[in-house]
Short mmCIF file of C-alpha atoms in Angstrom, two decimals:
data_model
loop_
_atom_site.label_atom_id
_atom_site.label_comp_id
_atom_site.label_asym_id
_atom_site.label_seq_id
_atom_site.Cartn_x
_atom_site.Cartn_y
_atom_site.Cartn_z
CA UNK A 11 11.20 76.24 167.90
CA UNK A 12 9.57 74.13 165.17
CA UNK A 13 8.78 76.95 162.97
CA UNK A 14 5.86 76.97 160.17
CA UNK A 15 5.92 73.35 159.50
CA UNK A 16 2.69 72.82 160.59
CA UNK A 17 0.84 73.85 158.01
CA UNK A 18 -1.30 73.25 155.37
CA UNK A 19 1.75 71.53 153.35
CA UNK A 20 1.89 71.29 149.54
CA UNK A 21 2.30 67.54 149.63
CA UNK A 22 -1.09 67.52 151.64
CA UNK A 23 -2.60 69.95 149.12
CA UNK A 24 -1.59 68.04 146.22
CA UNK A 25 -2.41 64.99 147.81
CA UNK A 26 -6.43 66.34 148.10
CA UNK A 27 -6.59 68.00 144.77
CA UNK A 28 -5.32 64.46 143.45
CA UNK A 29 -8.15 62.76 145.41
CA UNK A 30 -11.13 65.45 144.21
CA UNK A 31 -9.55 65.31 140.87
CA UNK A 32 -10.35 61.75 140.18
CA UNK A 33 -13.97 61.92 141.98
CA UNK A 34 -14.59 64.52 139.40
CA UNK A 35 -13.51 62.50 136.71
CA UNK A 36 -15.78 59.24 137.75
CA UNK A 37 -18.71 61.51 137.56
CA UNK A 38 -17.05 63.01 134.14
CA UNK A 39 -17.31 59.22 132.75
CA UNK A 40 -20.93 58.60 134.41
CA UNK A 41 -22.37 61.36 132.47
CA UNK A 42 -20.27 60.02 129.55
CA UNK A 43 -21.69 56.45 129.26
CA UNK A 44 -25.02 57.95 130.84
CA UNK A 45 -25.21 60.22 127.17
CA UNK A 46 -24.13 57.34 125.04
CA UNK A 47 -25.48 53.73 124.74
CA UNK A 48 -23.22 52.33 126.69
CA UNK A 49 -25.33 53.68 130.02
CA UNK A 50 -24.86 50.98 133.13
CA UNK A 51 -21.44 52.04 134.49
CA UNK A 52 -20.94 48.15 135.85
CA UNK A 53 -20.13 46.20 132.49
CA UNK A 54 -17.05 47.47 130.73
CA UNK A 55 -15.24 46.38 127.62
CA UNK A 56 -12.41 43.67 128.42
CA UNK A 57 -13.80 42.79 131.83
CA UNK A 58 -14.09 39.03 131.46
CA UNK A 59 -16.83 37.73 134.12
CA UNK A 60 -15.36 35.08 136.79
CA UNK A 61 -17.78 32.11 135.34
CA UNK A 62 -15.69 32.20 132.05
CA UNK A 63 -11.96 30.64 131.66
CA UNK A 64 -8.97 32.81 130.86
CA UNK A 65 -8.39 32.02 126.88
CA UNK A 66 -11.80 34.07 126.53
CA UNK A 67 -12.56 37.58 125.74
CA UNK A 68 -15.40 39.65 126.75
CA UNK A 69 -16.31 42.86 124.57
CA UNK A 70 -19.21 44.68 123.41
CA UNK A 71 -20.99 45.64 120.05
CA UNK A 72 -23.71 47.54 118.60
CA UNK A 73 -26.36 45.76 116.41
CA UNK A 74 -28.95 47.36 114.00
CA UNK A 75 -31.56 45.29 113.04
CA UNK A 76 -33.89 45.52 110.18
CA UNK A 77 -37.53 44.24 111.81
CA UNK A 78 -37.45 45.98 115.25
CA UNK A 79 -37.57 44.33 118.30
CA UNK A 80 -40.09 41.64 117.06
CA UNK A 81 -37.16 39.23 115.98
CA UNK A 82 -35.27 39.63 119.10
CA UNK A 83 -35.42 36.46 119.79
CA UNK A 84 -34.22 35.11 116.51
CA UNK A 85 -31.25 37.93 116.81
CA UNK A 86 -29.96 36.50 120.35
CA UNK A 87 -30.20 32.41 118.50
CA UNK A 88 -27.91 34.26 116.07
CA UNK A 89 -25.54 34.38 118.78
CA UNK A 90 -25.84 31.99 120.53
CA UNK A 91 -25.14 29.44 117.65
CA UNK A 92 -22.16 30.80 117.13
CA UNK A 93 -20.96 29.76 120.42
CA UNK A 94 -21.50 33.00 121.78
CA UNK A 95 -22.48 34.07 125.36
CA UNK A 96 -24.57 37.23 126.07
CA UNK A 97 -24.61 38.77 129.29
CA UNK A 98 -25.74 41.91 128.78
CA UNK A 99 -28.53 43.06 126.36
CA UNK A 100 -29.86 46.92 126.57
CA UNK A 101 -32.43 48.39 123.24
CA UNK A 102 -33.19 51.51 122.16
CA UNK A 103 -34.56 53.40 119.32
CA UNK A 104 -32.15 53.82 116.43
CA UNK A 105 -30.84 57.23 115.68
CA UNK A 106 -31.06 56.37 112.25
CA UNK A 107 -34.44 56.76 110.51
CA UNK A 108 -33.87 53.99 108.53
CA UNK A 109 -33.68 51.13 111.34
CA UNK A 110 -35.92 51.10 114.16
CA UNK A 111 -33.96 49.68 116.80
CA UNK A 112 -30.63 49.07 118.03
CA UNK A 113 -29.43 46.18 120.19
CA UNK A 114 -26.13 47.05 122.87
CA UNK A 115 -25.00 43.55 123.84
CA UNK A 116 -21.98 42.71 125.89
CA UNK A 117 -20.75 38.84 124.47
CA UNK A 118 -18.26 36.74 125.70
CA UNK A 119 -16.62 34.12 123.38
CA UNK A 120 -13.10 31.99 122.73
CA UNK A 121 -9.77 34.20 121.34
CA UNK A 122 -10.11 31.95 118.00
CA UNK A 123 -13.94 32.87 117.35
CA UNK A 124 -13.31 36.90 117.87
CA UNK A 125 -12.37 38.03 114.56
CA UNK A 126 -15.55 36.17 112.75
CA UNK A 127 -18.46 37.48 114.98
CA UNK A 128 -18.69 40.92 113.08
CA UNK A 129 -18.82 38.93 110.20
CA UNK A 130 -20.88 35.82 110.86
CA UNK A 131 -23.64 38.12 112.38
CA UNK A 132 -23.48 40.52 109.28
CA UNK A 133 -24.62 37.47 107.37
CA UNK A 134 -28.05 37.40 108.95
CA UNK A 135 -30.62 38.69 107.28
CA UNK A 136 -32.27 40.10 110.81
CA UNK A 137 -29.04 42.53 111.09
CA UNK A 138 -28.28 45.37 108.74
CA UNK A 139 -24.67 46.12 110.69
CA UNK A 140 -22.85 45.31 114.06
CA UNK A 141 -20.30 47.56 115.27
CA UNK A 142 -17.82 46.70 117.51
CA UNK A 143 -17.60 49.38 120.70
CA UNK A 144 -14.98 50.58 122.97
CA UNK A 145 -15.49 52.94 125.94
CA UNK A 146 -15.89 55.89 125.50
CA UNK A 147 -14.02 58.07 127.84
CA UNK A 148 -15.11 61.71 128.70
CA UNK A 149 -13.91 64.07 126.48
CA UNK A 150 -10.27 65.31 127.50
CA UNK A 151 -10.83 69.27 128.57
CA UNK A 152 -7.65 71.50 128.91
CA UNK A 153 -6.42 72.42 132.34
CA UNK A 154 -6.19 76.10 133.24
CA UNK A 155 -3.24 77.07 134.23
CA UNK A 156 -1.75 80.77 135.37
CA UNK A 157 -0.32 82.21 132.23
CA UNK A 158 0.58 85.32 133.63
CA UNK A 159 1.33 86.78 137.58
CA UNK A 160 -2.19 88.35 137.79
CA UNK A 161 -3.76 85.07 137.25
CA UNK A 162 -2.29 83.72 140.97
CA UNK A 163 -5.52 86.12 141.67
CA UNK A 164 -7.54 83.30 140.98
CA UNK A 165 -5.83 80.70 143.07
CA UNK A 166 -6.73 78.71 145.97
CA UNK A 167 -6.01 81.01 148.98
CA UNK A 168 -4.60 78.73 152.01
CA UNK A 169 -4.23 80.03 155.19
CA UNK A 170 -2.68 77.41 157.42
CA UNK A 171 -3.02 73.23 158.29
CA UNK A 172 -3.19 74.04 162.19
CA UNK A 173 -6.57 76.11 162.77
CA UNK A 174 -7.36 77.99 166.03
CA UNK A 175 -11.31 77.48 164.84
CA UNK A 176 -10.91 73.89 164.22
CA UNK A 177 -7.99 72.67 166.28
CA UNK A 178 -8.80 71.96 170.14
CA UNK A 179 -5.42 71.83 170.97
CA UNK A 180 -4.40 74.69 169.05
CA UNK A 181 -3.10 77.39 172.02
CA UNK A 182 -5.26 80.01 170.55
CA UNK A 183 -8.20 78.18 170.33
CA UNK A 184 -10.20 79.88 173.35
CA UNK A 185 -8.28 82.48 173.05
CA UNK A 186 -11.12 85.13 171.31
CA UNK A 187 -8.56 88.37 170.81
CA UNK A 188 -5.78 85.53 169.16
CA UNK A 189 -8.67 84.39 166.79
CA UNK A 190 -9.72 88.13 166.36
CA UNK A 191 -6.36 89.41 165.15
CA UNK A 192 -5.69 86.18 162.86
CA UNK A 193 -8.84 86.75 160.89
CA UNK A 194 -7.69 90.99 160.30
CA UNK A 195 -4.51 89.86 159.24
CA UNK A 196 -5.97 87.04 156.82
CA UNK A 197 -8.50 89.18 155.90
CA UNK A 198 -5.39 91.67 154.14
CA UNK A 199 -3.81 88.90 152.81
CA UNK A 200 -6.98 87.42 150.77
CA UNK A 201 -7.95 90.83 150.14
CA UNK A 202 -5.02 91.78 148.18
CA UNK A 203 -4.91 91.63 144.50
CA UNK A 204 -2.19 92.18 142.21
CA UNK A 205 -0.52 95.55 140.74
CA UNK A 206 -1.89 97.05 144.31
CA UNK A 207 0.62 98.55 146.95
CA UNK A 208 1.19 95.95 149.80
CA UNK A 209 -0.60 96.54 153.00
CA UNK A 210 1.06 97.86 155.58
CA UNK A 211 0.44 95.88 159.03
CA UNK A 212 0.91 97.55 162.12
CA UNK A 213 2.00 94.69 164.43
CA UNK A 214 1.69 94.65 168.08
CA UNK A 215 4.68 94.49 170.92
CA UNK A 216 3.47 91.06 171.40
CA UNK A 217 3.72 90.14 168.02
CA UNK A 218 7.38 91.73 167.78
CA UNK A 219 8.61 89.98 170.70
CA UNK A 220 8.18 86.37 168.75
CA UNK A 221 9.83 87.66 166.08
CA UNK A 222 12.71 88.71 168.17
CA UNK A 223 12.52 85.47 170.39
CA UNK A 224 13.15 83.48 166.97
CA UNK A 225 15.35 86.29 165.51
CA UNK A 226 17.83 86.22 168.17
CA UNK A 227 18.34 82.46 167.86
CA UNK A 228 18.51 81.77 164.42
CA UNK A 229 20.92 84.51 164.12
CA UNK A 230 23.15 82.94 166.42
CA UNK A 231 22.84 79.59 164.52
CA UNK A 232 23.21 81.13 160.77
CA UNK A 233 27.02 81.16 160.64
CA UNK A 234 27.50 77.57 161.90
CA UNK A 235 24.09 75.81 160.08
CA UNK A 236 23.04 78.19 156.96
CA UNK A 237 24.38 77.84 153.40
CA UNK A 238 26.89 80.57 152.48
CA UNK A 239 24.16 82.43 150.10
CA UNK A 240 21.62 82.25 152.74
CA UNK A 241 24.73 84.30 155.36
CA UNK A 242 25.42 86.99 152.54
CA UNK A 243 22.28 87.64 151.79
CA UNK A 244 20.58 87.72 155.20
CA UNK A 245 23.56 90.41 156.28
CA UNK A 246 22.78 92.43 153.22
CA UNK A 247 19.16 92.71 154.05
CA UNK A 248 20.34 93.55 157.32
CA UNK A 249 22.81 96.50 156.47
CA UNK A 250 20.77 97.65 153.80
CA UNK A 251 16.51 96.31 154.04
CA UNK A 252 16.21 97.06 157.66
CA UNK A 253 16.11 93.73 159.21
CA UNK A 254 16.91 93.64 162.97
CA UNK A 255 15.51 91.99 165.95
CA UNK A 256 13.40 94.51 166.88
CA UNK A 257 10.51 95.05 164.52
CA UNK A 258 9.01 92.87 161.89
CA UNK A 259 9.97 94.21 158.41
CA UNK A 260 6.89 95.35 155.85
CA UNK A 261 6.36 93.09 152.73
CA UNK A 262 6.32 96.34 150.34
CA UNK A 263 10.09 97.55 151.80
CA UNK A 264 11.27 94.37 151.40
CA UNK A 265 10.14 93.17 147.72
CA UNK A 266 11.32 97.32 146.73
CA UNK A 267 14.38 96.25 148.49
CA UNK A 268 14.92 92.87 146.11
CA UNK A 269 13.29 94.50 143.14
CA UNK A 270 15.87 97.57 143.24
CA UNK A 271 18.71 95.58 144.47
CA UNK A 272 18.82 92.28 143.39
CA UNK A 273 16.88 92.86 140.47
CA UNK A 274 14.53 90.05 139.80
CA UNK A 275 11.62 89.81 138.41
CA UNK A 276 10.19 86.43 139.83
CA UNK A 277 10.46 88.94 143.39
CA UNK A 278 6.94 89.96 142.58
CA UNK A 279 5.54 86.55 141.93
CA UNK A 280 6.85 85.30 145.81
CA UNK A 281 5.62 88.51 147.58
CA UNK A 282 2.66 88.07 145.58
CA UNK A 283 2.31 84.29 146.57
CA UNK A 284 3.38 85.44 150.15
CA UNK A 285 1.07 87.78 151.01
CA UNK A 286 -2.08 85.70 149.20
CA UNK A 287 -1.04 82.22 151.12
CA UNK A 288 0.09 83.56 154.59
CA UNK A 289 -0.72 84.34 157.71
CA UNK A 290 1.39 86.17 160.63
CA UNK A 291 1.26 83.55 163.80
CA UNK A 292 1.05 86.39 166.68
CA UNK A 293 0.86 83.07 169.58
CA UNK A 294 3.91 83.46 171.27
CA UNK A 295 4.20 80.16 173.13
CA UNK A 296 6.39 77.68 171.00
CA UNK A 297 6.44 74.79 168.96
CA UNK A 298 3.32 76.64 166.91
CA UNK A 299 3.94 78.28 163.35
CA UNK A 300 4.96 81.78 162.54
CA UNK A 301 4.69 82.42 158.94
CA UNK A 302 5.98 85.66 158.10
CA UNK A 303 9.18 84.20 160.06
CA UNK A 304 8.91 81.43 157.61
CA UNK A 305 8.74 83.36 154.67
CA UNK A 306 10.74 86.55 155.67
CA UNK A 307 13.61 84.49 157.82
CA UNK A 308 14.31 81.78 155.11
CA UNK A 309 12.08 82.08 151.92
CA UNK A 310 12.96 85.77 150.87
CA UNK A 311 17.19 85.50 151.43
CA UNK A 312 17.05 82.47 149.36
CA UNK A 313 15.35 83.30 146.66
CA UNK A 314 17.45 86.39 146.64
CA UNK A 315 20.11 84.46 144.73
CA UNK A 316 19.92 84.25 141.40
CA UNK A 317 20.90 80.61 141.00
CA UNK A 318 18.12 79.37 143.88
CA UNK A 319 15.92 81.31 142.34
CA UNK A 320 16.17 79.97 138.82
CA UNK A 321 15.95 75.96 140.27
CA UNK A 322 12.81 77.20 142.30
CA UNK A 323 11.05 78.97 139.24
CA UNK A 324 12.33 75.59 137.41
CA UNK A 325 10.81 73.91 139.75
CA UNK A 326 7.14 75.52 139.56
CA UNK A 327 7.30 75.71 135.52
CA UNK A 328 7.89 72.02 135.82
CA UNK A 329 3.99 71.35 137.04
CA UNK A 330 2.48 72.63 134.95
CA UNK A 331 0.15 70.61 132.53
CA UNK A 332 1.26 67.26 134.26
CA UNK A 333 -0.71 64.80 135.78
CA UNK A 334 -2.05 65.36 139.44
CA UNK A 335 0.19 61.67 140.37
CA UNK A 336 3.36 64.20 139.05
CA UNK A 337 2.03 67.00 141.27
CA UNK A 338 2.19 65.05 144.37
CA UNK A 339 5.67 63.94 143.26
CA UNK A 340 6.83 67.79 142.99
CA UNK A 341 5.27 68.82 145.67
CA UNK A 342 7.50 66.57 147.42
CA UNK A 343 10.37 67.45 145.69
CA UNK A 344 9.76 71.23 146.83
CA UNK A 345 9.22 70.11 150.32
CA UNK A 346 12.97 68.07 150.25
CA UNK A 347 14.72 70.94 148.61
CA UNK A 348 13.09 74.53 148.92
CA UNK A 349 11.84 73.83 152.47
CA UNK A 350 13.83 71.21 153.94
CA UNK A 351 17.17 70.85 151.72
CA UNK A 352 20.48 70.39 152.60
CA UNK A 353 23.91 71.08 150.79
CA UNK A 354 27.46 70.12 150.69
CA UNK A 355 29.89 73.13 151.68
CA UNK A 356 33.80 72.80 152.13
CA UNK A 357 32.89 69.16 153.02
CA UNK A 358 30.29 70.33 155.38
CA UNK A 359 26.53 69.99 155.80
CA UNK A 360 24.74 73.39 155.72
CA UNK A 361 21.13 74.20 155.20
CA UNK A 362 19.35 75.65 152.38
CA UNK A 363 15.30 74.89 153.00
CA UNK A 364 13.47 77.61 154.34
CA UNK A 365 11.99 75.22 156.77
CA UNK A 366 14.83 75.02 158.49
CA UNK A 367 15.98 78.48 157.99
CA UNK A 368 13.13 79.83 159.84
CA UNK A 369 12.86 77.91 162.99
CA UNK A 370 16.13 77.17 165.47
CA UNK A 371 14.71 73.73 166.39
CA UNK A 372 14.94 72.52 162.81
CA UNK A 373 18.02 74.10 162.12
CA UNK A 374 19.45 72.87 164.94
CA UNK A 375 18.21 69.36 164.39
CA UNK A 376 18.79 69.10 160.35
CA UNK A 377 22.74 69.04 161.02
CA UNK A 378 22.40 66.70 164.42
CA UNK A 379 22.36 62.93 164.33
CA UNK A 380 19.09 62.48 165.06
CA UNK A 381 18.63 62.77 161.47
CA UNK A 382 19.19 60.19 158.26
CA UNK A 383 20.82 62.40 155.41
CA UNK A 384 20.13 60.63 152.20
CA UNK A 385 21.52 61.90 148.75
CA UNK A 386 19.50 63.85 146.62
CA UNK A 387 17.91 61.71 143.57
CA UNK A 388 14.81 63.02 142.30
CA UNK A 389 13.01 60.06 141.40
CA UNK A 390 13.81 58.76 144.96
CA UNK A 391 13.23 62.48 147.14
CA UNK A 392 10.21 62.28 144.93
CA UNK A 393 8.22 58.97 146.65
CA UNK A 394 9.76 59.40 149.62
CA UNK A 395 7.11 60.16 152.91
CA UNK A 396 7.12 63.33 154.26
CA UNK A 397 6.69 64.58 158.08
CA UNK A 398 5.01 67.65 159.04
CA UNK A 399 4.11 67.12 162.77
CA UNK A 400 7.87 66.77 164.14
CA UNK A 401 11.24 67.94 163.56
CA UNK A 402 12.51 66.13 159.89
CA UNK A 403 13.69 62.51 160.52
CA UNK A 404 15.16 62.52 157.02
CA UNK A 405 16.35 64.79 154.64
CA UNK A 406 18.03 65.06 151.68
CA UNK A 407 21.83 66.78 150.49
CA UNK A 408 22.93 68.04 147.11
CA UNK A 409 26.44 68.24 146.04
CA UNK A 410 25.72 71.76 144.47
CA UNK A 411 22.57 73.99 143.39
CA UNK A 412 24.35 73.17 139.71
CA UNK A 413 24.37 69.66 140.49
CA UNK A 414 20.39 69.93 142.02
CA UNK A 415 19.41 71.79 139.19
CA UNK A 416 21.31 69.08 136.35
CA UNK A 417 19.54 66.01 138.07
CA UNK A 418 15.70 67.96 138.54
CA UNK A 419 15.90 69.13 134.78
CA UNK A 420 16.88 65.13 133.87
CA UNK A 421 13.78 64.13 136.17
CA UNK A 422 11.45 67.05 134.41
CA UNK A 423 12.61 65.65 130.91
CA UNK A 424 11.16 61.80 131.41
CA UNK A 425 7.50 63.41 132.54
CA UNK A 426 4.69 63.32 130.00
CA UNK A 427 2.82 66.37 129.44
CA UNK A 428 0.66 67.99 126.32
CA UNK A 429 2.69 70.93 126.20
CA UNK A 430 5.93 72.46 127.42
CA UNK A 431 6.07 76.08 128.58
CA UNK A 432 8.82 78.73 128.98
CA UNK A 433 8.82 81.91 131.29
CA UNK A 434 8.79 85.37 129.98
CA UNK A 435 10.49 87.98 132.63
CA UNK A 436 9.50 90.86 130.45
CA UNK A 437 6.12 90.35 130.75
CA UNK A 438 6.04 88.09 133.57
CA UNK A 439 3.61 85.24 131.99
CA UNK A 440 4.00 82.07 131.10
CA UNK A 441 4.34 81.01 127.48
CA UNK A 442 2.71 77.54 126.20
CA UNK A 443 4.98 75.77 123.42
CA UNK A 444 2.28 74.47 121.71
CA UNK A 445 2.21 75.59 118.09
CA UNK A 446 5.22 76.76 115.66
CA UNK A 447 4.94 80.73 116.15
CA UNK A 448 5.36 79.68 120.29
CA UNK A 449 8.93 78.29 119.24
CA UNK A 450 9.83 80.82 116.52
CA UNK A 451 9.78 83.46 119.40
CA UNK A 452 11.68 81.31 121.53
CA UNK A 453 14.13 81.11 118.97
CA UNK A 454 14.75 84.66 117.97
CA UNK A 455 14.59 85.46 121.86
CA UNK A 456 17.90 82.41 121.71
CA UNK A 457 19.63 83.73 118.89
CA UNK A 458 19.72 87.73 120.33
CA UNK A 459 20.97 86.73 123.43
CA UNK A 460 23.27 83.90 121.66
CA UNK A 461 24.48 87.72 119.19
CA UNK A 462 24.92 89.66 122.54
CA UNK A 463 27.32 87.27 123.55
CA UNK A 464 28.97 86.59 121.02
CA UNK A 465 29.76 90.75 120.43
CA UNK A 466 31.18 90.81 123.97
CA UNK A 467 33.56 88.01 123.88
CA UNK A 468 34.67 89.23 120.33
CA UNK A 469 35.40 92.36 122.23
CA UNK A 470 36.76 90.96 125.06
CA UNK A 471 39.11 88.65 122.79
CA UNK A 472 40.37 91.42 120.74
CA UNK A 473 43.72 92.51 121.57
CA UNK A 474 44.77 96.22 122.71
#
């Protein structure tokens, strides 16, 4: 009834990976400042402390003295004459044979006296050089990324958010065979690597009866609540792939069925990611998830059309290299359109999310009143909160996948990132557009198709 919604989400995954992301990069900056002078984490340049008015300015410099530490106390009076406080004093051996010590001292003084302290201490002849310091942040290390499909290999497997092991009121919880089969068919999934032959997974009559109890119902909702690309498809896979109500389908007839017939290359990556991230749900009793429903019933027909296809591969090229603030913000953008969307059709609302595609009590509620349609704005869908324990109290419509895709690649264009990449179908990686030769092939790939074109519409234009 509710489908696969609750599970581990994207948002949620983002959301954590944003979270352990910055832990790691406070202990990034600890060993930073713990390798360079600068070694108590608590005093940092700019922080003015409360005892001091507004118009002054707290920073911190490096001295080198000439005696060693035996005129520190004439070095400090140096200071202080000059008006200038000292809160924090650390010494340490110069690196420098020709100095024996170095002073790190965090000072506090007016605006109008900054630019002379440099200067005015220079003049001492207890100080052979003061430096002025900033913090120095941990070195910035490249992210990894998957450059080609093998590399999804390497990725975080999830399995689901609602665990019969951890969950008490998960229905399969004492249920030992349930927890059994879960774990063999996860066990496939995690197992599998790429270039290798999809398992095939001999379900039981059990397991065959959900999928028909959903089957039956979402069929019978389809013509009324499903975008017109979602219907065409989903009766093509059922003339031609073998869908029915009666037995689940195998992942390896299916993605030859979309590789031979619909002839896309990006059909590897989602099997790939499918059978890696998923779990078959064999519980029959409703609202709990059944992913291969989810992905079978409304991911697959979907991405079977060319032009949903292209905004969701948009969509995942778009991540990469960006902050983890801007993953969150996709991942919410995916979960508004990919899983949850809705479209306009013939002035109509109809469904396009494979969340709602897959389960009858979504389907049935995303077109009902019970729900707040909002238009589809990227920077707003983006920061929006998201619901996974429920049926959707608000989703989002698009005029048109060509309208979607116009406003997300508008979005995509304002976010910062060190690099832009580009997707190569022939070899299915991912190319980074980070040096000259990157955008020379680019280019040449451009101007062949651009000459393709141009020789058929010459040909087409030429008269008989």
């Amino acid at each position: 009834q509710h489908g696969g919604w609750r599970r581990k989400t994207l948002i949620g995954d983002a959301k954590f990976e944003t979270v352990a992301n910055k832990e790691f990069q406070k202990q990034e900056r600890r060993l930073s400042k713990a390798d360079s002078f600068c070694a108590e984490e608590g005093f940092a340049p700019g922080l003015l402390p409360d005892a001091f008015p507004d118009d002054y300015l707290a920073f911190n410099v490096l001295v080198t003295l000439r005696e060693g530490l035996i005129s520190l106390a004439k070095v400090i009076r140096v200071f202080e004459n000059g008006k200038i406080f000292i809160t924090h004093i650390e010494s340490r051996k110069s690196r420098s044979e020709k100095e024996q010590h170095q002073l790190f001292m965090q000072l506090v003084c007016p605006h109008s006296a900054y630019e002379n302290v440099c200067s005015a201490a220079k003049q001492s002849p207890l100080i052979r050089d003061v430096t002025l310091l900033e913090e120095k942040e941990p070195e910035k290390k490249d992210h990894w990324i998957p450059l080609h499909i093998s590399d999804l290999d390497r990725c975080t497997h999830l399995v689901t958010k609602f665990e019969p092991d951890l969950d008490y009121d998960h229905p399969g919880f004492a249920d030992k065979e349930y927890r059994l089969r879960r774990k063999e068919i996860a066990d496939i999934a995690f197992e599998y690597k790429y270039g290798q032959k999809i398992p095939t997974v001999e379900y039981t009559d059990e397991e065959n009866a959900t999928w028909q109890h959903v089957y039956v119902r979402l069929k019978e909702l389809f013509p009324t609540h499903a975008c017109k690309e979602h219907v065409e498809i989903f009766a093509t896979l059922e003339e031609e792939c073998g869908f029915s109500e009666h037995q689940i389908p195998q992942l390896e007839d299916v993605s030859n069925f979309l590789r031979t017939t619909y002839l896309h290359t990006y059909i590897d990556t989602y099997i790939h990611t499918y059978i890696n991230f998923s779990t078959c749900i064999s519980y029959c009793a409703p609202p709990f998830p059944r992913d291969c429903i989810h992905e079978l019933l409304g991911h697959v027909p979907m991405l079977a059309d060319p032009k949903f296809a292209q905004f969701a591969q948009e969509l995942g090229l778009a991540t990469l290299g960006v902050s983890d603030e801007d993953i969150e913000k996709f991942a919410t953008l995916f979960w508004f359109t990919v899983e949850f969307g809705l479209c306009k059709e013939n002035g109509q609302l109809r469904a396009y999310g494979a969340g709602s595609l897959s389960s009858y009590g979504e389907l049935a509620n995303c077109l009902s009143d019970n729900v707040t349609v909002k238009p589809f704005d990227p920077a707003t869908t983006a920061v929006q909160e998201y619901k996974d324990d429920d049926l959707q109290p608000i989703l989002f419509v698009v005029e048109s996948f060509d309208d979607m895709m116009l406003k997300m690649r508008q979005y995509v264009a304002s976010i910062e990132r060190s690099f832009e990449v580009t997707y190569d179908p022939y070899t299915q990686s991912v190319k980074t557009l980070d040096h000259n030769a990157a955008l020379e092939g680019v280019a040449k790939g451009l101007q062949n198709d651009v000459g393709t074109l141009m020789h058929v519409m010459n040909r087409f234009n030429k008269p008989v």
